[in-house]
Amino acid sequence: MNNWPKFLPFPASWGKGFALSSGFWLIVSFLLPGYYYYYYRFSTAYWYIIRNSDSKGAIAFAWLCQIPLFAFYHWGLTKVAEWVEIRRHNQQPTVTVSAWLHWREGIIAFLMLPAAIVMGIPAIAFLMLPLRDSSSRIVALIIGTAIASAYLYHFRFAKLLKIILKFLWIFYANLLKIFELLLVPTLTGTPFFLLTVATTEIVPQKLLPLTTFLLVISVFLSGIVGYAALQYWSAHLVNWAAKWWPTDFPGNSRIQARKAWKHNKTAASQSFVRHTTSWHLAANDTTYLIYFNLSAIVLGAIAIRLFGDPSKWSETGKEMLGCVVALVWVAQWHFWGWRREVEIASGEPSAKKRSPNRNLPAPDPVAVELNQLAAELGDVRMKPVRKPPSATKKPKSQQAQWYVFRSGKAEGPYTKRQLRDVQQITDRTKVRAGEAEWQRAGEIPELAQFLTQKK
């Protein structure tokens, strides 16, 4: 494939493109005539009397069908590849394909199909120009969409989708966190607010400022308790999810890393009142709630200064101001609040607060004792009691940080040399460094380059 033209999709991309296009348009064509075949009693006019509502249902159903269809395609091709490998090498394949990889192909096809149809409109229109009958138009739809799908597969459109979805997930996760910070004090402070409203007729007018102050303090303190309770039970939820989450499914390494945090470890052995990390996290949430309110007040004051009376603002102006405030809140939490929360929950201080001597190796007790004897004998020459970090740090190729996915579980850690000499991994063996995501060894440049070296 070295001489294959760069802008021409590979045969595998063409196969995926035609499978996606034909699977979608054939299902649509079968569903719509099937409905009108019975409704119009063998009438041939149903092709021209398709109502918009019925076509939407058929298109939505055909679109959803691509997920199980492509999962089945990938499963079948995997079984064929395993059978060929067994026949060729007379042994079972060393790498097992997880169920998630099958469903991932279906999800990629599901997300790629709308883009393929939109990008295939020019080809579809060009192919439909000389056609008159409906059957030929279905063929034109299939070919036009297949061409666009093949190029999308060829240029790794799935990676772009992954980047976009990851960005959207980070954005919406921060929005959900901000919504949580705003909602918890509202829920916990509602009883105090209702109590204040109920007692307004009883409390004298002179005590109204004091009542308002007590209401604010009560809402503030109840919000802290609500934050702490939410953090405490979220630790239990993560620990419970880590027990049944499949090893080969995405997010498993992240859940296992969260389970190893100090916050999650101590939640299993300490009560809610004594769980200090939950209260520290609640204080962090409260701090950023104050920051959010202050930033909203500042932005509102700037808007009033620039645009005048808020009552005269248009709905568009108010929505734009709300979007700006939300973006500022997201930025505050993403760049400062979340990092502080990870630092508290994991129990590891940030790198900026670490002492410069923290990473130095421990002193050699023999060298310390020899220096003491030399000092007693009057010798002022002292030997270094610490080895330089460069002498104590192992080369990267000798660090045992690699794990191998074998028989449905992770084995390791191993060094790179052990991966090659002991585990005898191939380019298709699944490996990972530390808590990273599983990848094939051939997809990791650092590991692939090491494996090509001679013993």
PDB file of N, CA and C in Angstrom, residues 273-318:
ATOM      1  N   VAL A 273     -19.569  12.513  59.144  1.00  0.00           N
ATOM      2  CA  VAL A 273     -19.147  13.629  60.000  1.00  0.00           C
ATOM      3  C   VAL A 273     -17.629  13.701  60.104  1.00  0.00           C
ATOM      4  N   ARG A 274     -16.970  12.546  60.137  1.00  0.00           N
ATOM      5  CA  ARG A 274     -15.521  12.500  60.317  1.00  0.00           C
ATOM      6  C   ARG A 274     -14.744  12.518  58.998  1.00  0.00           C
ATOM      7  N   HIS A 275     -15.435  12.512  57.885  1.00  0.00           N
ATOM      8  CA  HIS A 275     -14.748  12.456  56.593  1.00  0.00           C
ATOM      9  C   HIS A 275     -14.270  13.851  56.224  1.00  0.00           C
ATOM     10  N   THR A 276     -13.011  14.141  56.535  1.00  0.00           N
ATOM     11  CA  THR A 276     -12.484  15.498  56.398  1.00  0.00           C
ATOM     12  C   THR A 276     -12.381  15.947  54.941  1.00  0.00           C
ATOM     13  N   THR A 277     -12.033  15.020  54.040  1.00  0.00           N
ATOM     14  CA  THR A 277     -11.882  15.449  52.645  1.00  0.00           C
ATOM     15  C   THR A 277     -13.200  15.918  52.049  1.00  0.00           C
ATOM     16  N   SER A 278     -14.307  15.320  52.464  1.00  0.00           N
ATOM     17  CA  SER A 278     -15.603  15.789  51.973  1.00  0.00           C
ATOM     18  C   SER A 278     -15.876  17.217  52.424  1.00  0.00           C
ATOM     19  N   TRP A 279     -15.494  17.532  53.657  1.00  0.00           N
ATOM     20  CA  TRP A 279     -15.705  18.896  54.145  1.00  0.00           C
ATOM     21  C   TRP A 279     -14.741  19.873  53.469  1.00  0.00           C
ATOM     22  N   HIS A 280     -13.512  19.422  53.189  1.00  0.00           N
ATOM     23  CA  HIS A 280     -12.590  20.286  52.449  1.00  0.00           C
ATOM     24  C   HIS A 280     -13.102  20.551  51.035  1.00  0.00           C
ATOM     25  N   LEU A 281     -13.638  19.520  50.401  1.00  0.00           N
ATOM     26  CA  LEU A 281     -14.200  19.708  49.068  1.00  0.00           C
ATOM     27  C   LEU A 281     -15.431  20.610  49.109  1.00  0.00           C
ATOM     28  N   ALA A 282     -16.229  20.485  50.178  1.00  0.00           N
ATOM     29  CA  ALA A 282     -17.391  21.371  50.322  1.00  0.00           C
ATOM     30  C   ALA A 282     -16.953  22.821  50.490  1.00  0.00           C
ATOM     31  N   ALA A 283     -15.849  23.042  51.232  1.00  0.00           N
ATOM     32  CA  ALA A 283     -15.334  24.407  51.368  1.00  0.00           C
ATOM     33  C   ALA A 283     -14.850  24.943  50.027  1.00  0.00           C
ATOM     34  N   ASN A 284     -14.232  24.070  49.217  1.00  0.00           N
ATOM     35  CA  ASN A 284     -13.798  24.493  47.886  1.00  0.00           C
ATOM     36  C   ASN A 284     -14.990  24.863  47.013  1.00  0.00           C
ATOM     37  N   ASP A 285     -16.049  24.056  47.053  1.00  0.00           N
ATOM     38  CA  ASP A 285     -17.255  24.368  46.286  1.00  0.00           C
ATOM     39  C   ASP A 285     -17.874  25.697  46.725  1.00  0.00           C
ATOM     40  N   THR A 286     -17.922  25.906  48.030  1.00  0.00           N
ATOM     41  CA  THR A 286     -18.500  27.158  48.540  1.00  0.00           C
ATOM     42  C   THR A 286     -17.667  28.358  48.117  1.00  0.00           C
ATOM     43  N   THR A 287     -16.349  28.198  48.144  1.00  0.00           N
ATOM     44  CA  THR A 287     -15.468  29.291  47.738  1.00  0.00           C
ATOM     45  C   THR A 287     -15.736  29.699  46.299  1.00  0.00           C
ATOM     46  N   TYR A 288     -15.867  28.710  45.432  1.00  0.00           N
ATOM     47  CA  TYR A 288     -16.087  29.038  44.029  1.00  0.00           C
ATOM     48  C   TYR A 288     -17.510  29.491  43.765  1.00  0.00           C
ATOM     49  N   LEU A 289     -18.447  29.114  44.601  1.00  0.00           N
ATOM     50  CA  LEU A 289     -19.785  29.692  44.478  1.00  0.00           C
ATOM     51  C   LEU A 289     -19.743  31.196  44.750  1.00  0.00           C
ATOM     52  N   ILE A 290     -18.930  31.590  45.729  1.00  0.00           N
ATOM     53  CA  ILE A 290     -18.767  33.021  46.018  1.00  0.00           C
ATOM     54  C   ILE A 290     -18.095  33.725  44.836  1.00  0.00           C
ATOM     55  N   TYR A 291     -17.061  33.065  44.265  1.00  0.00           N
ATOM     56  CA  TYR A 291     -16.402  33.646  43.099  1.00  0.00           C
ATOM     57  C   TYR A 291     -17.371  33.802  41.925  1.00  0.00           C
ATOM     58  N   PHE A 292     -18.224  32.809  41.723  1.00  0.00           N
ATOM     59  CA  PHE A 292     -19.195  32.880  40.626  1.00  0.00           C
ATOM     60  C   PHE A 292     -20.127  34.076  40.802  1.00  0.00           C
ATOM     61  N   ASN A 293     -20.632  34.249  42.015  1.00  0.00           N
ATOM     62  CA  ASN A 293     -21.546  35.365  42.265  1.00  0.00           C
ATOM     63  C   ASN A 293     -20.840  36.713  42.097  1.00  0.00           C
ATOM     64  N   LEU A 294     -19.601  36.794  42.563  1.00  0.00           N
ATOM     65  CA  LEU A 294     -18.867  38.048  42.423  1.00  0.00           C
ATOM     66  C   LEU A 294     -18.601  38.373  40.954  1.00  0.00           C
ATOM     67  N   SER A 295     -18.208  37.358  40.178  1.00  0.00           N
ATOM     68  CA  SER A 295     -17.962  37.607  38.748  1.00  0.00           C
ATOM     69  C   SER A 295     -19.243  38.009  38.033  1.00  0.00           C
ATOM     70  N   ALA A 296     -20.377  37.385  38.413  1.00  0.00           N
ATOM     71  CA  ALA A 296     -21.654  37.766  37.795  1.00  0.00           C
ATOM     72  C   ALA A 296     -22.027  39.200  38.135  1.00  0.00           C
ATOM     73  N   ILE A 297     -21.772  39.618  39.388  1.00  0.00           N
ATOM     74  CA  ILE A 297     -22.071  41.002  39.791  1.00  0.00           C
ATOM     75  C   ILE A 297     -21.196  41.989  39.019  1.00  0.00           C
ATOM     76  N   VAL A 298     -19.903  41.641  38.874  1.00  0.00           N
ATOM     77  CA  VAL A 298     -18.988  42.533  38.159  1.00  0.00           C
ATOM     78  C   VAL A 298     -19.388  42.659  36.692  1.00  0.00           C
ATOM     79  N   LEU A 299     -19.696  41.537  36.049  1.00  0.00           N
ATOM     80  CA  LEU A 299     -20.097  41.583  34.642  1.00  0.00           C
ATOM     81  C   LEU A 299     -21.419  42.317  34.470  1.00  0.00           C
ATOM     82  N   GLY A 300     -22.344  42.132  35.415  1.00  0.00           N
ATOM     83  CA  GLY A 300     -23.611  42.864  35.346  1.00  0.00           C
ATOM     84  C   GLY A 300     -23.409  44.361  35.495  1.00  0.00           C
ATOM     85  N   ALA A 301     -22.502  44.766  36.404  1.00  0.00           N
ATOM     86  CA  ALA A 301     -22.221  46.197  36.577  1.00  0.00           C
ATOM     87  C   ALA A 301     -21.585  46.791  35.317  1.00  0.00           C
ATOM     88  N   ILE A 302     -20.695  46.021  34.688  1.00  0.00           N
ATOM     89  CA  ILE A 302     -20.077  46.503  33.446  1.00  0.00           C
ATOM     90  C   ILE A 302     -21.128  46.652  32.345  1.00  0.00           C
ATOM     91  N   ALA A 303     -22.052  45.673  32.268  1.00  0.00           N
ATOM     92  CA  ALA A 303     -23.096  45.759  31.250  1.00  0.00           C
ATOM     93  C   ALA A 303     -24.015  46.946  31.483  1.00  0.00           C
ATOM     94  N   ILE A 304     -24.352  47.214  32.737  1.00  0.00           N
ATOM     95  CA  ILE A 304     -25.198  48.376  33.043  1.00  0.00           C
ATOM     96  C   ILE A 304     -24.473  49.668  32.685  1.00  0.00           C
ATOM     97  N   ARG A 305     -23.161  49.681  32.948  1.00  0.00           N
ATOM     98  CA  ARG A 305     -22.378  50.868  32.640  1.00  0.00           C
ATOM     99  C   ARG A 305     -22.330  51.120  31.138  1.00  0.00           C
ATOM    100  N   LEU A 306     -22.271  50.054  30.345  1.00  0.00           N
ATOM    101  CA  LEU A 306     -22.146  50.202  28.907  1.00  0.00           C
ATOM    102  C   LEU A 306     -23.484  50.397  28.198  1.00  0.00           C
ATOM    103  N   PHE A 307     -24.516  49.667  28.664  1.00  0.00           N
ATOM    104  CA  PHE A 307     -25.777  49.638  27.917  1.00  0.00           C
ATOM    105  C   PHE A 307     -26.948  50.287  28.643  1.00  0.00           C
ATOM    106  N   GLY A 308     -26.731  50.831  29.845  1.00  0.00           N
ATOM    107  CA  GLY A 308     -27.791  51.569  30.510  1.00  0.00           C
ATOM    108  C   GLY A 308     -28.735  50.699  31.325  1.00  0.00           C
ATOM    109  N   ASP A 309     -29.987  51.120  31.418  1.00  0.00           N
ATOM    110  CA  ASP A 309     -31.004  50.482  32.255  1.00  0.00           C
ATOM    111  C   ASP A 309     -31.299  49.060  31.763  1.00  0.00           C
ATOM    112  N   PRO A 310     -31.215  48.041  32.663  1.00  0.00           N
ATOM    113  CA  PRO A 310     -31.496  46.665  32.231  1.00  0.00           C
ATOM    114  C   PRO A 310     -32.924  46.456  31.748  1.00  0.00           C
ATOM    115  N   SER A 311     -33.875  47.254  32.237  1.00  0.00           N
ATOM    116  CA  SER A 311     -35.263  47.071  31.822  1.00  0.00           C
ATOM    117  C   SER A 311     -35.473  47.391  30.351  1.00  0.00           C
ATOM    118  N   LYS A 312     -34.538  48.126  29.752  1.00  0.00           N
ATOM    119  CA  LYS A 312     -34.661  48.488  28.348  1.00  0.00           C
ATOM    120  C   LYS A 312     -33.864  47.557  27.425  1.00  0.00           C
ATOM    121  N   TRP A 313     -33.214  46.560  28.007  1.00  0.00           N
ATOM    122  CA  TRP A 313     -32.449  45.635  27.180  1.00  0.00           C
ATOM    123  C   TRP A 313     -33.383  44.722  26.397  1.00  0.00           C
ATOM    124  N   SER A 314     -32.945  44.303  25.232  1.00  0.00           N
ATOM    125  CA  SER A 314     -33.701  43.322  24.450  1.00  0.00           C
ATOM    126  C   SER A 314     -33.423  41.917  24.984  1.00  0.00           C
ATOM    127  N   GLU A 315     -34.259  40.975  24.570  1.00  0.00           N
ATOM    128  CA  GLU A 315     -34.064  39.591  24.994  1.00  0.00           C
ATOM    129  C   GLU A 315     -32.729  39.042  24.488  1.00  0.00           C
ATOM    130  N   THR A 316     -32.335  39.464  23.298  1.00  0.00           N
ATOM    131  CA  THR A 316     -31.050  39.011  22.756  1.00  0.00           C
ATOM    132  C   THR A 316     -29.893  39.503  23.599  1.00  0.00           C
ATOM    133  N   GLY A 317     -29.959  40.748  24.051  1.00  0.00           N
ATOM    134  CA  GLY A 317     -28.903  41.297  24.886  1.00  0.00           C
ATOM    135  C   GLY A 317     -28.787  40.567  26.218  1.00  0.00           C
ATOM    136  N   LYS A 318     -29.950  40.252  26.822  1.00  0.00           N
ATOM    137  CA  LYS A 318     -29.924  39.520  28.090  1.00  0.00           C
ATOM    138  C   LYS A 318     -29.361  38.115  27.913  1.00  0.00           C
TER     139      LYS A 318
END
